[in-house]
Coordinates of C-alpha atoms in Angstrom, one line a residue:
Chain J
M518 CA 79.2 6.5 -36.4
A519 CA 80.3 3.4 -37.0
A520 CA 81.7 0.9 -40.0
I521 CA 79.9 -2.4 -39.5
K522 CA 81.6 -5.2 -40.5
I523 CA 79.8 -8.3 -41.0
E524 CA 81.5 -12.2 -41.5
G525 CA 80.3 -15.5 -42.6
L526 CA 77.0 -14.4 -40.3
G527 CA 74.1 -17.3 -39.9
K528 CA 71.3 -17.8 -38.1
V529 CA 70.8 -21.7 -37.6
Y530 CA 66.9 -22.3 -35.8
P531 CA 66.6 -25.8 -33.6
G532 CA 65.9 -28.9 -36.1
D533 CA 69.0 -26.7 -39.0
I534 CA 67.2 -24.7 -40.3
R535 CA 68.7 -22.1 -42.0
A536 CA 67.3 -18.8 -41.9
V537 CA 70.3 -16.8 -43.0
Q538 CA 73.4 -18.3 -43.9
D539 CA 76.9 -16.8 -45.4
I540 CA 76.5 -13.7 -44.7
N541 CA 79.3 -11.2 -46.2
L542 CA 79.1 -8.0 -45.6
D543 CA 81.3 -4.6 -44.8
I544 CA 79.3 -1.9 -44.1
A545 CA 81.1 1.5 -44.6
D546 CA 80.7 4.3 -42.3
G547 CA 77.5 6.8 -43.2
E548 CA 76.8 4.4 -45.9
F549 CA 73.3 3.7 -46.0
I550 CA 72.4 0.2 -46.4
V551 CA 69.0 -1.2 -47.8
L552 CA 68.4 -4.9 -47.2
V553 CA 66.1 -6.4 -50.2
G554 CA 64.7 -9.4 -50.7
P555 CA 60.8 -11.5 -50.4
S556 CA 59.4 -11.5 -47.6
G557 CA 61.1 -14.8 -45.9
C558 CA 64.6 -14.5 -47.4
G559 CA 66.2 -13.4 -44.4
K560 CA 66.6 -9.8 -44.2
S561 CA 64.6 -9.1 -41.2
T562 CA 66.3 -11.3 -39.2
L563 CA 69.2 -10.4 -40.4
L564 CA 68.4 -7.2 -39.6
R565 CA 67.6 -8.5 -35.5
M566 CA 70.9 -9.9 -35.9
V567 CA 72.6 -7.1 -36.1
A568 CA 71.0 -5.2 -33.1
G569 CA 71.2 -7.8 -31.0
L570 CA 67.4 -9.6 -30.7
E571 CA 68.8 -12.8 -32.0
T572 CA 71.0 -13.7 -31.3
I573 CA 74.0 -15.4 -33.6
T574 CA 75.3 -18.7 -34.6
E575 CA 77.9 -17.7 -36.9
G576 CA 80.6 -15.6 -37.7
E577 CA 81.8 -12.6 -36.5
L578 CA 79.4 -9.0 -36.1
S579 CA 81.4 -5.7 -35.6
I580 CA 80.6 -2.3 -35.0
G581 CA 83.4 0.3 -35.0
N582 CA 86.2 -2.6 -34.8
K583 CA 84.5 -4.2 -32.0
V584 CA 83.1 -7.7 -32.3
V585 CA 79.6 -7.6 -30.8
N586 CA 78.7 -11.0 -30.7
Q587 CA 77.6 -11.7 -27.2
L588 CA 76.7 -7.9 -26.9
E589 CA 73.8 -7.0 -25.1
P590 CA 71.1 -4.7 -27.8
A591 CA 71.7 -1.6 -26.0
E592 CA 75.1 -2.0 -25.6
R593 CA 76.1 -2.1 -29.6
D594 CA 75.0 1.3 -29.5
I595 CA 72.5 0.7 -32.3
A596 CA 68.7 2.3 -33.0
M597 CA 65.8 0.6 -34.3
V598 CA 62.9 1.4 -35.9
F599 CA 59.8 -1.2 -35.7
Q600 CA 57.9 -1.8 -38.5
N601 CA 54.9 -1.0 -36.4
Y602 CA 57.3 0.9 -34.2
A603 CA 56.7 0.3 -30.5
L604 CA 56.1 3.6 -29.7
Y605 CA 55.5 3.5 -25.5
P606 CA 51.9 4.1 -25.0
H607 CA 51.6 5.3 -22.0
M608 CA 54.1 7.0 -22.5
T609 CA 54.4 10.7 -23.8
V610 CA 56.1 11.3 -26.9
Y611 CA 58.4 13.4 -24.9
K612 CA 59.0 10.9 -22.1
N613 CA 59.0 7.8 -25.6
L614 CA 62.2 10.3 -26.8
A615 CA 63.4 10.5 -23.4
Y616 CA 63.1 6.9 -22.5
G617 CA 66.5 5.5 -23.9
L618 CA 68.4 8.7 -22.0
K619 CA 67.5 8.1 -19.1
N620 CA 68.3 4.9 -18.9
R621 CA 71.8 5.7 -19.9
G622 CA 71.9 7.9 -17.5
F623 CA 71.8 11.1 -19.0
S624 CA 71.4 14.4 -16.8
Q625 CA 67.8 15.8 -17.2
Q626 CA 69.3 19.3 -19.3
D627 CA 71.1 17.2 -21.8
I628 CA 68.3 14.8 -22.4
D629 CA 65.4 17.9 -22.5
E630 CA 67.9 19.8 -24.7
R631 CA 68.5 16.5 -27.3
V632 CA 64.6 15.4 -27.6
Q633 CA 63.4 19.8 -27.7
N634 CA 66.5 19.7 -30.9
T635 CA 64.9 16.2 -32.0
A636 CA 61.7 17.0 -32.5
K637 CA 61.9 20.5 -33.6
M638 CA 64.0 18.3 -36.6
L639 CA 60.8 16.2 -37.1
E640 CA 58.7 18.6 -36.1
I641 CA 56.5 16.8 -33.8
N642 CA 57.2 19.8 -31.0
P643 CA 53.8 20.8 -31.4
F644 CA 53.0 16.7 -30.1
L645 CA 55.6 16.4 -27.5
D646 CA 53.1 15.8 -24.2
R647 CA 50.3 13.5 -26.6
K648 CA 50.2 9.8 -26.5
P649 CA 50.8 7.9 -28.9
R650 CA 47.2 7.0 -29.9
A651 CA 46.6 10.1 -30.2
L652 CA 48.9 10.8 -32.9
S653 CA 49.0 10.1 -36.6
G654 CA 50.5 7.0 -38.8
G655 CA 52.6 9.8 -40.5
Q656 CA 53.5 11.5 -37.0
R657 CA 53.6 8.1 -35.1
Q658 CA 56.6 7.1 -37.8
R659 CA 58.5 10.5 -36.9
V660 CA 58.3 9.6 -33.1
A661 CA 60.2 6.3 -33.8
M662 CA 61.9 8.1 -36.1
G663 CA 62.4 10.2 -32.7
R664 CA 63.2 7.7 -30.5
A665 CA 66.1 6.4 -32.7
L666 CA 68.0 9.6 -33.7
V667 CA 68.0 11.2 -30.3
R668 CA 70.0 9.1 -28.4
E669 CA 73.2 9.8 -31.8
P670 CA 73.3 5.9 -32.0
A671 CA 76.1 4.3 -34.2
A672 CA 73.9 2.8 -36.1
F673 CA 70.4 2.7 -37.5
L674 CA 68.5 0.1 -38.3
L675 CA 65.3 0.8 -39.6
D676 CA 62.7 -2.5 -40.0
E677 CA 60.1 -2.3 -43.3
P678 CA 59.6 1.7 -41.3
L679 CA 57.7 3.1 -44.3
S680 CA 55.0 0.6 -44.7
N681 CA 52.5 0.7 -42.3
L682 CA 52.1 3.9 -44.0
D683 CA 49.4 4.6 -47.3
A684 CA 51.4 5.5 -50.5
K685 CA 51.2 9.1 -50.4
L686 CA 52.8 9.3 -46.5
R687 CA 55.1 6.5 -47.7
V688 CA 56.5 8.5 -50.9
Q689 CA 56.9 11.6 -48.6
M690 CA 59.5 9.5 -45.1
R691 CA 61.4 8.3 -47.7
V692 CA 62.5 11.3 -48.8
E693 CA 63.2 12.4 -45.6
I694 CA 64.7 9.3 -44.2
K695 CA 67.0 10.1 -47.8
Q696 CA 67.9 13.6 -47.0
L697 CA 68.0 12.7 -43.0
Q698 CA 70.4 10.4 -43.9
R699 CA 72.3 12.7 -45.9
R700 CA 72.7 15.0 -43.0
L701 CA 73.5 13.4 -39.8
K702 CA 75.3 10.5 -41.8
T703 CA 74.8 7.8 -39.5
T704 CA 75.7 3.8 -40.7
S705 CA 72.5 2.6 -41.8
L706 CA 71.0 -0.3 -42.1
Y707 CA 67.1 -0.4 -43.8
V708 CA 64.9 -3.2 -45.0
T709 CA 61.6 -3.3 -47.0
H710 CA 60.8 -5.6 -49.8
D711 CA 59.6 -2.7 -52.1
Q712 CA 62.5 -2.6 -54.5
L713 CA 61.2 1.2 -55.3
E714 CA 62.0 1.9 -51.9
A715 CA 65.3 0.0 -51.7
M716 CA 66.3 1.6 -55.4
T717 CA 65.8 4.8 -54.1
L718 CA 67.5 4.7 -50.4
G719 CA 70.2 3.2 -50.9
D720 CA 74.0 3.6 -51.7
R721 CA 73.9 0.0 -51.8
L722 CA 72.1 -2.2 -52.2
V723 CA 71.8 -6.2 -50.5
V724 CA 69.5 -8.3 -52.4
L725 CA 68.7 -11.6 -50.5
N726 CA 66.6 -14.5 -51.0
Q727 CA 66.7 -17.6 -49.3
G728 CA 69.1 -16.7 -46.7
R729 CA 71.8 -15.8 -48.7
I730 CA 73.7 -12.5 -50.3
E731 CA 72.4 -12.8 -54.2
Q732 CA 74.7 -9.7 -54.9
V733 CA 75.6 -6.1 -53.7
G734 CA 75.5 -2.6 -55.1
S735 CA 74.5 0.1 -56.3
P736 CA 71.5 0.2 -56.4
M737 CA 71.8 1.3 -60.6
D738 CA 74.5 -1.2 -61.2
V739 CA 72.1 -3.8 -59.9
Y740 CA 69.4 -2.8 -62.3
H741 CA 71.6 -2.9 -65.0
R742 CA 73.1 -5.9 -64.1
P743 CA 72.0 -8.0 -62.2
E744 CA 74.6 -10.9 -61.3
T745 CA 72.0 -13.6 -61.0
L746 CA 68.2 -14.5 -62.4
F747 CA 66.2 -14.1 -59.2
V748 CA 68.1 -10.3 -59.0
A749 CA 67.4 -10.1 -62.6
E750 CA 63.7 -11.1 -62.2
F751 CA 62.7 -9.3 -58.7
I752 CA 64.6 -5.7 -59.2
G753 CA 62.9 -3.2 -61.3
S754 CA 59.1 -2.8 -62.1
P755 CA 57.1 -4.4 -64.0
S756 CA 59.4 -7.1 -64.2
M757 CA 62.0 -8.3 -66.6
N758 CA 60.8 -10.7 -68.8
I759 CA 62.4 -14.0 -69.1
V760 CA 62.7 -15.6 -72.8
R761 CA 63.9 -19.3 -73.3
A762 CA 66.9 -19.7 -76.0
S763 CA 64.8 -23.0 -76.5
T764 CA 61.6 -21.4 -77.3
F765 CA 62.6 -19.1 -80.2
A766 CA 61.5 -20.8 -83.2
N767 CA 62.5 -18.6 -86.4
K768 CA 66.2 -19.2 -87.9
D769 CA 67.5 -15.1 -87.0
N770 CA 67.2 -15.4 -83.3
Q771 CA 68.6 -19.3 -83.0
E772 CA 71.6 -17.5 -84.9
A773 CA 71.7 -14.2 -82.4
V774 CA 71.8 -16.1 -79.5
K775 CA 75.3 -18.2 -80.6
Q776 CA 76.7 -14.5 -80.4
L777 CA 75.3 -14.4 -76.6
P778 CA 78.1 -15.7 -74.2
E779 CA 78.7 -19.1 -73.8
G780 CA 77.0 -21.1 -71.8
T781 CA 73.5 -18.8 -72.2
D782 CA 70.3 -20.4 -72.3
V783 CA 68.0 -17.8 -70.4
I784 CA 67.5 -14.1 -71.9
G785 CA 66.5 -11.7 -69.9
V786 CA 64.6 -9.0 -71.7
R787 CA 64.1 -5.8 -69.7
P788 CA 60.5 -3.3 -70.9
D789 CA 61.7 -0.7 -71.5
T790 CA 64.5 -1.7 -73.9
V791 CA 62.1 -3.4 -76.0
V792 CA 61.1 -1.1 -79.6
F793 CA 58.9 -1.7 -82.7
E794 CA 61.4 -0.5 -84.8
K795 CA 64.3 -3.1 -86.2
P796 CA 67.4 -1.6 -84.9
A797 CA 70.4 -2.2 -87.2
E798 CA 72.6 -3.5 -84.6
P799 CA 72.4 -7.2 -84.3
H800 CA 69.3 -8.6 -82.1
L801 CA 66.3 -10.5 -81.4
S802 CA 63.0 -10.0 -82.6
F803 CA 59.3 -11.3 -81.4
D804 CA 56.1 -11.9 -82.8
C805 CA 53.8 -11.4 -80.9
E806 CA 49.9 -10.9 -80.6
V807 CA 48.3 -7.6 -78.4
K808 CA 46.9 -8.3 -75.1
L809 CA 46.4 -5.8 -73.0
F810 CA 47.2 -2.0 -73.0
E811 CA 47.7 -0.5 -70.4
P812 CA 48.5 3.7 -70.0
A813 CA 49.8 4.5 -66.8
G814 CA 50.6 8.3 -67.0
A815 CA 54.5 9.0 -67.1
E816 CA 54.5 5.2 -68.5
S817 CA 52.1 3.2 -70.4
H818 CA 53.0 -0.8 -70.9
L819 CA 51.7 -2.9 -73.6
Y820 CA 51.5 -6.3 -72.3
L821 CA 52.0 -9.1 -74.9
H822 CA 51.8 -13.1 -75.4
L823 CA 54.8 -14.3 -77.9
L824 CA 53.9 -16.5 -80.3
P825 CA 53.3 -19.7 -80.5
D826 CA 54.3 -20.1 -76.7
R827 CA 51.8 -17.8 -75.9
Q828 CA 54.1 -16.5 -73.1
A829 CA 53.5 -13.2 -71.1
F830 CA 56.1 -10.2 -72.5
T831 CA 55.6 -7.0 -71.0
M832 CA 57.2 -4.3 -73.0
R833 CA 57.1 0.0 -72.6
V834 CA 55.5 2.2 -74.5
E835 CA 54.3 5.6 -74.9
E836 CA 50.5 7.1 -74.3
N837 CA 49.8 7.7 -77.9
T838 CA 51.1 3.6 -78.6
A839 CA 48.6 3.1 -81.4
V840 CA 48.0 -0.7 -81.5
A841 CA 45.1 -2.7 -81.8
E842 CA 44.5 -5.3 -78.8
G843 CA 44.3 -8.7 -80.4
G844 CA 46.0 -7.2 -83.2
K845 CA 49.6 -9.3 -84.5
I846 CA 53.1 -7.7 -84.5
M847 CA 56.6 -7.5 -84.4
V848 CA 59.1 -6.2 -81.4
Y849 CA 62.8 -6.2 -81.4
A850 CA 65.2 -6.2 -78.7
P851 CA 69.0 -5.6 -79.1
L852 CA 71.4 -7.9 -77.9
S853 CA 73.9 -5.6 -76.3
V854 CA 71.3 -4.5 -74.1
L855 CA 70.0 -8.3 -72.4
H856 CA 70.7 -10.2 -70.0
P857 CA 72.3 -13.3 -71.0
F858 CA 72.0 -15.8 -68.1
N859 CA 72.7 -19.5 -67.4
E860 CA 69.4 -21.1 -65.9
A861 CA 71.4 -24.0 -64.2
S862 CA 73.7 -21.8 -62.1
G863 CA 70.7 -19.5 -62.1
R864 CA 73.9 -16.5 -62.8
R865 CA 74.9 -13.3 -65.9
T866 CA 77.5 -15.5 -68.2
D867 CA 79.0 -12.0 -70.2
Chain I
M1129 CA 31.3 3.2 -28.7
Q1130 CA 28.9 2.9 -31.6
T1131 CA 26.0 0.4 -30.3
K1132 CA 23.8 -1.7 -32.4
R1133 CA 20.0 -0.4 -32.5
M1134 CA 17.4 -3.6 -32.0
T1135 CA 14.8 -3.9 -33.4
F1136 CA 12.2 -6.6 -32.1
S1137 CA 9.4 -8.4 -33.5
H1138 CA 7.7 -8.0 -30.8
N1139 CA 7.6 -5.5 -27.8
W1140 CA 7.2 -7.8 -25.1
L1141 CA 10.4 -10.3 -26.5
P1142 CA 12.8 -7.7 -25.3
Y1143 CA 11.5 -8.4 -21.5
L1144 CA 11.1 -12.2 -22.0
L1145 CA 14.5 -12.0 -23.3
L1146 CA 15.9 -10.3 -20.0
A1147 CA 13.7 -12.2 -17.5
P1148 CA 15.7 -14.7 -16.5
Q1149 CA 18.9 -12.4 -15.5
I1150 CA 16.3 -10.4 -14.1
I1151 CA 14.5 -12.2 -11.8
I1152 CA 18.0 -13.6 -10.4
T1153 CA 18.8 -10.2 -9.4
V1154 CA 15.0 -9.9 -7.4
I1155 CA 15.5 -13.2 -5.3
F1156 CA 18.8 -13.5 -4.7
F1157 CA 19.7 -10.0 -4.7
I1158 CA 17.2 -6.9 -4.1
W1159 CA 14.7 -9.2 -2.0
P1160 CA 17.4 -9.8 0.2
A1161 CA 19.0 -6.7 0.2
S1162 CA 15.2 -5.3 1.4
Q1163 CA 14.4 -7.8 3.8
A1164 CA 18.1 -6.7 5.3
L1165 CA 17.5 -3.0 5.2
Y1166 CA 13.5 -4.0 6.6
Q1167 CA 15.3 -5.9 9.4
S1168 CA 18.2 -3.7 10.5
V1169 CA 15.7 -1.6 12.1
L1170 CA 14.1 -4.1 13.9
R1171 CA 14.6 -5.6 17.0
Q1172 CA 13.3 -8.7 18.0
D1173 CA 13.5 -11.8 20.6
A1174 CA 15.7 -14.9 20.8
F1175 CA 12.7 -17.0 20.1
G1176 CA 10.8 -14.5 17.5
F1177 CA 7.8 -13.2 19.8
R1178 CA 8.1 -9.8 19.9
T1179 CA 9.4 -7.7 17.2
E1180 CA 10.3 -3.7 18.2
F1181 CA 10.9 -1.0 15.6
V1182 CA 14.4 0.6 17.2
W1183 CA 15.1 3.2 14.5
F1184 CA 18.7 3.0 13.8
Q1185 CA 19.9 1.5 17.4
N1186 CA 21.5 -1.0 15.8
F1187 CA 23.6 1.2 13.8
Q1188 CA 24.2 3.1 17.1
R1189 CA 25.1 -0.3 18.8
L1190 CA 27.3 -2.0 17.0
F1191 CA 29.7 1.8 16.5
E1192 CA 29.7 1.6 20.0
D1193 CA 30.8 -1.7 19.3
D1194 CA 34.5 -2.4 20.7
L1195 CA 34.0 -6.5 19.0
Y1196 CA 32.6 -4.5 16.2
L1197 CA 35.3 -1.7 15.7
N1198 CA 38.1 -4.8 15.9
S1199 CA 36.0 -7.1 13.2
M1200 CA 36.7 -3.6 11.1
Q1201 CA 40.3 -3.5 11.7
V1202 CA 40.4 -7.3 11.1
T1203 CA 38.9 -7.6 8.2
L1204 CA 41.3 -4.4 6.7
V1205 CA 44.1 -6.4 7.2
F1206 CA 42.8 -9.5 5.6
S1207 CA 41.5 -8.0 2.7
V1208 CA 44.6 -5.7 2.0
G1209 CA 46.5 -8.7 3.0
T1210 CA 44.5 -11.4 0.7
T1211 CA 45.0 -9.0 -2.0
L1212 CA 48.3 -8.4 -2.4
L1213 CA 49.3 -11.7 -1.2
S1214 CA 47.8 -12.9 -4.3
M1215 CA 47.8 -10.5 -6.5
S1216 CA 51.3 -10.3 -6.7
V1217 CA 52.1 -14.1 -6.4
A1218 CA 49.6 -14.8 -9.7
L1219 CA 51.7 -11.9 -11.2
L1220 CA 55.0 -13.7 -10.7
F1221 CA 53.9 -16.9 -12.4
A1222 CA 51.9 -15.0 -14.6
V1223 CA 56.1 -13.1 -15.3
M1224 CA 57.5 -17.1 -15.2
V1225 CA 54.7 -18.8 -17.5
N1226 CA 54.7 -16.5 -19.7
K1227 CA 58.8 -16.8 -20.4
M1228 CA 58.2 -20.5 -20.7
I1229 CA 57.5 -21.8 -24.4
R1230 CA 56.9 -25.5 -24.5
S1231 CA 55.1 -26.0 -21.6
R1232 CA 52.9 -23.3 -20.5
D1233 CA 50.3 -24.9 -21.3
T1234 CA 51.0 -27.2 -19.3
Y1235 CA 52.2 -25.5 -16.2
T1236 CA 48.8 -22.7 -16.6
T1237 CA 46.2 -25.9 -16.4
F1238 CA 48.6 -27.0 -13.3
L1239 CA 48.2 -23.1 -11.9
V1240 CA 44.0 -22.9 -12.9
W1241 CA 43.4 -26.0 -11.0
P1242 CA 43.1 -24.8 -7.9
Y1243 CA 40.3 -22.8 -8.5
A1244 CA 38.0 -25.6 -9.8
V1245 CA 38.6 -26.9 -5.3
A1246 CA 35.4 -25.5 -3.5
P1247 CA 36.3 -23.4 -1.1
A1248 CA 34.5 -25.3 1.8
I1249 CA 37.3 -28.3 0.5
A1250 CA 40.3 -25.5 -0.1
G1251 CA 39.5 -24.7 3.9
V1252 CA 39.6 -28.1 5.1
L1253 CA 42.7 -28.7 3.2
W1254 CA 44.0 -25.6 4.6
W1255 CA 43.0 -26.9 8.6
F1256 CA 44.6 -30.4 8.2
I1257 CA 47.9 -28.7 6.8
F1258 CA 47.9 -25.5 9.3
N1259 CA 46.8 -28.4 12.1
P1260 CA 48.6 -27.4 15.1
S1261 CA 48.8 -31.8 16.1
I1262 CA 48.6 -33.2 13.3
G1263 CA 49.7 -31.1 10.2
I1264 CA 52.7 -31.5 8.0
L1265 CA 53.1 -27.4 8.2
P1266 CA 53.9 -27.1 12.0
Y1267 CA 56.0 -30.0 11.9
M1268 CA 58.4 -28.7 9.3
L1269 CA 58.3 -25.1 11.6
D1270 CA 58.6 -27.3 15.0
M1271 CA 62.3 -28.4 13.3
V1272 CA 63.5 -24.5 12.6
G1273 CA 62.3 -24.0 15.9
I1274 CA 59.0 -21.8 15.7
N1275 CA 55.7 -22.9 17.1
W1276 CA 52.8 -22.8 15.0
N1277 CA 49.0 -22.7 17.1
H1278 CA 47.3 -20.3 14.6
R1279 CA 44.7 -21.8 18.2
R1280 CA 46.5 -19.9 20.4
N1281 CA 49.1 -17.1 18.3
S1282 CA 45.9 -14.6 16.6
D1283 CA 49.4 -13.2 14.4
Q1284 CA 49.5 -16.7 12.8
A1285 CA 45.5 -17.3 12.3
M1286 CA 45.1 -14.5 10.1
L1287 CA 48.7 -15.7 8.0
L1288 CA 47.0 -18.9 7.5
V1289 CA 43.1 -17.1 6.2
I1290 CA 45.1 -15.2 4.0
I1291 CA 47.3 -17.9 2.6
A1292 CA 44.0 -20.4 2.4
A1293 CA 42.0 -17.2 1.2
A1294 CA 44.3 -16.3 -1.3
W1295 CA 45.8 -19.9 -2.6
K1296 CA 42.2 -20.2 -5.3
Q1297 CA 42.3 -16.4 -5.8
I1298 CA 45.5 -16.3 -7.2
S1299 CA 44.6 -18.7 -10.2
Y1300 CA 42.0 -16.7 -11.3
N1301 CA 44.7 -13.3 -11.3
F1302 CA 47.3 -16.1 -12.4
L1303 CA 44.6 -15.7 -15.9
F1304 CA 44.3 -12.3 -16.7
F1305 CA 47.3 -11.6 -16.4
L1306 CA 49.0 -14.4 -18.0
A1307 CA 47.0 -12.7 -20.8
G1308 CA 47.3 -9.5 -20.4
L1309 CA 51.3 -10.1 -21.0
Q1310 CA 50.0 -12.2 -23.9
S1311 CA 48.7 -9.5 -25.2
V1312 CA 52.2 -6.9 -24.8
P1313 CA 53.9 -6.3 -27.8
N1314 CA 57.5 -7.9 -28.0
S1315 CA 58.4 -5.5 -30.3
L1316 CA 57.7 -2.7 -27.0
I1317 CA 59.7 -5.2 -24.5
E1318 CA 62.3 -5.0 -27.8
A1319 CA 62.8 -1.8 -28.1
A1320 CA 63.0 -1.1 -24.4
A1321 CA 65.9 -3.6 -24.9
I1322 CA 67.4 -1.7 -27.2
D1323 CA 66.5 2.0 -25.2
G1324 CA 69.0 0.6 -22.6
A1325 CA 66.2 -0.5 -19.9
K1326 CA 67.7 -3.6 -18.1
R1327 CA 65.0 -6.8 -17.7
F1328 CA 64.0 -5.5 -14.5
K1329 CA 63.3 -2.2 -15.6
R1330 CA 61.6 -3.1 -19.1
F1331 CA 58.9 -4.9 -16.4
W1332 CA 58.5 -1.8 -14.2
T1333 CA 58.5 1.0 -17.0
I1334 CA 56.8 -1.0 -20.2
V1335 CA 55.0 -3.8 -19.0
F1336 CA 53.6 -3.0 -15.4
P1337 CA 52.2 0.2 -16.4
L1338 CA 51.0 -1.7 -19.7
L1339 CA 49.1 -4.5 -17.4
S1340 CA 47.7 -1.5 -15.5
P1341 CA 43.7 -1.9 -16.5
I1342 CA 43.8 -5.6 -15.8
T1343 CA 45.3 -5.0 -12.4
F1344 CA 43.1 -1.9 -11.6
F1345 CA 40.0 -5.0 -12.7
L1346 CA 41.5 -7.2 -10.6
L1347 CA 42.0 -5.3 -7.7
V1348 CA 37.9 -4.9 -7.6
V1349 CA 37.0 -8.2 -8.0
N1350 CA 39.5 -9.6 -5.2
I1351 CA 38.7 -6.9 -2.9
V1352 CA 35.2 -7.7 -3.3
Y1353 CA 35.8 -11.6 -2.6
A1354 CA 37.9 -11.1 0.1
M1355 CA 35.4 -8.9 1.7
F1356 CA 32.1 -11.0 0.7
D1357 CA 33.2 -14.6 -0.3
T1358 CA 35.8 -15.4 1.8
F1359 CA 33.1 -17.3 4.6
G1360 CA 33.8 -20.5 4.0
V1361 CA 37.5 -20.2 4.4
I1362 CA 37.2 -18.5 7.7
H1363 CA 34.5 -21.0 8.6
A1364 CA 36.6 -23.5 7.8
T1365 CA 40.1 -22.6 9.4
T1366 CA 39.6 -20.3 12.5
E1367 CA 35.7 -20.5 12.7
G1368 CA 36.8 -16.1 13.6
G1369 CA 39.4 -16.5 16.1
P1370 CA 41.6 -17.0 18.3
S1371 CA 39.2 -14.4 20.2
Q1372 CA 37.7 -12.8 17.5
A1373 CA 41.6 -12.6 15.4
T1374 CA 40.1 -13.6 12.0
N1375 CA 36.2 -12.8 13.0
I1376 CA 35.6 -10.8 9.3
L1377 CA 32.6 -8.5 8.9
V1378 CA 30.7 -11.6 6.5
Y1379 CA 32.0 -14.1 9.2
K1380 CA 30.4 -11.7 12.1
V1381 CA 26.9 -12.0 10.1
Y1382 CA 26.8 -14.8 10.1
R1383 CA 28.0 -15.6 13.9
D1384 CA 25.8 -12.9 15.1
G1385 CA 22.2 -13.4 13.1
F1386 CA 22.2 -17.5 13.3
V1387 CA 24.8 -18.2 16.0
G1388 CA 23.8 -15.8 18.3
M1389 CA 19.8 -15.4 16.7
N1390 CA 20.7 -11.5 17.5
L1391 CA 19.3 -11.0 12.9
G1392 CA 18.6 -7.4 14.1
S1393 CA 21.7 -6.4 14.2
S1394 CA 23.7 -9.1 11.7
A1395 CA 21.3 -7.2 9.6
A1396 CA 23.0 -3.7 10.1
Q1397 CA 25.9 -5.5 9.8
S1398 CA 24.9 -6.8 6.4
V1399 CA 24.0 -3.1 5.4
I1400 CA 27.2 -1.6 6.8
L1401 CA 29.8 -4.3 5.0
M1402 CA 27.5 -4.3 2.0
S1403 CA 28.1 0.2 2.0
I1404 CA 31.7 -0.7 2.1
V1405 CA 32.2 -2.6 -0.8
I1406 CA 29.5 0.0 -2.8
V1407 CA 31.6 3.1 -1.7
L1408 CA 35.6 0.8 -1.9
T1409 CA 34.4 0.9 -5.7
V1410 CA 33.1 4.1 -6.0
I1411 CA 37.0 5.3 -4.8
Q1412 CA 38.7 2.9 -6.8
F1413 CA 36.7 3.7 -10.4
R1414 CA 37.2 7.9 -9.0
Y1415 CA 40.6 7.8 -7.9
I1416 CA 42.2 4.8 -9.5
E1417 CA 41.3 4.1 -12.6
R1418 CA 42.7 7.7 -13.8
R1419 CA 46.0 6.4 -13.6
V1420 CA 45.5 3.8 -15.8
N1421 CA 46.0 2.9 -19.6
Y1422 CA 43.6 1.3 -21.6

């Protein structure tokens, strides 16, 4: 168990290619941090730098008050779960779990005790004598988790551990990982590109884009108050509607925009804050054509085109909403729930 | 494995397609092999005037012949030596080349080149390099006080033929090992590194076991090579000498048959050689393959 401190961390590849730059992050002991971002944003590189699998070219990394920049992966007291699990195919599950302990010189009795306990906790004890290829995807995932848990490391690093599972299993394992982490209180760094995983798992999210941190915060903070235009579009499903103020044709809207903070030229509207009835408070109104009604059980979505410039616009509606596809309607969004941004800086203006 | 069932438009078509391979096998293997089997129970006089049916006397005499038993021993040392040398050096090269990034292809090309050299040419090459009077190696060894003369020293002669026979095979083994190493997922090695295994340990506990199917395949191929295909190497370097020290079974077959004109004994020897290789291969498949992880 340990806190992780990342100061000015950067990775420069030959040819001045900056995969990751200027990362500052304080991870408290026992915290569950999720690194999230689109592919190529540097999240995996950052994780691998913490693991010691990539060299650190800039900045300083400390695990438990000790600078570990120059330490080998094994000396950093971390455990990693790989996307493809990386189980040793020629060893039984038992030996897979015991390998790391054996290398660290644990006694045979100690190894056996730990392996049995971990296997019981993850319910993989019936498979201890099997080789990985005789296991299902979910079981392999558990073994991979087990190999990380069995050593009781200072920190867990998880690199998209659920992306090879089918949808149902993924949800199940997500819940289990969360419960496990709560119980063990081990500092964890979890990489994913799936924002639902990110929202549900993390104590805090770190949203990365092009090798830089866009925003750090609790999932709800990031959702309700995205600091940058990138975060606003990336977090939330369906994603936030982004409308340029310059496209507003009607007078009321132009007046309303003036009430928003100075410099606002782009407005973000979450699909679930759009309403049919005209609100009493100050608001924006949108003249739309209905393109498609998409009922999806718990929540249904209405895909609209803003008039006159036919920009796509999404809103969340009730299942029994009566709208005719192709018809014209008026929808509203109160100013209080809007996200005002400046397009040039990409930052929030309020 | 599920195989797709083919249907042909004519009944004779599949046989026609198989014919070239069958004809080659019959002409170059089945026919000579049965000739050898037939010859091995005959005895001919040196001029070929009289042929006598002698049952298994040829075999019986061979196993009573000290020279033949010696040749078996020599073959054992030679095959094991050649296989071990060529496989271990090839593995070492493959591991080293696999670590390279930019120059990997260049090194691979150079390391594969020896395989394109004909065995007789390679033999002559070694003959020159190791030649006790004009060779460069004995000259250099002399400077460090080692007297090299494989024409008199039987251990040196054995060393020479092992090196010469292994040299060519290194290229072949290298290619297979390199391909095997490249198919080991990097994440396994990283996982082992995090699991606290040092470089050397990672290799022997993770990488090497994953190479076992390839190692097994190469073991079979190399032993068969050392027993059958090394005639050219021996013929160009030591010619079985000195005093039978490098007279391996396959070379003795040639010497007794075509130089000594004892066709019956030569045929019996090739039958024995054939059975040895068959038995060895069966043993390898039955006992070693079990420990292989595919």
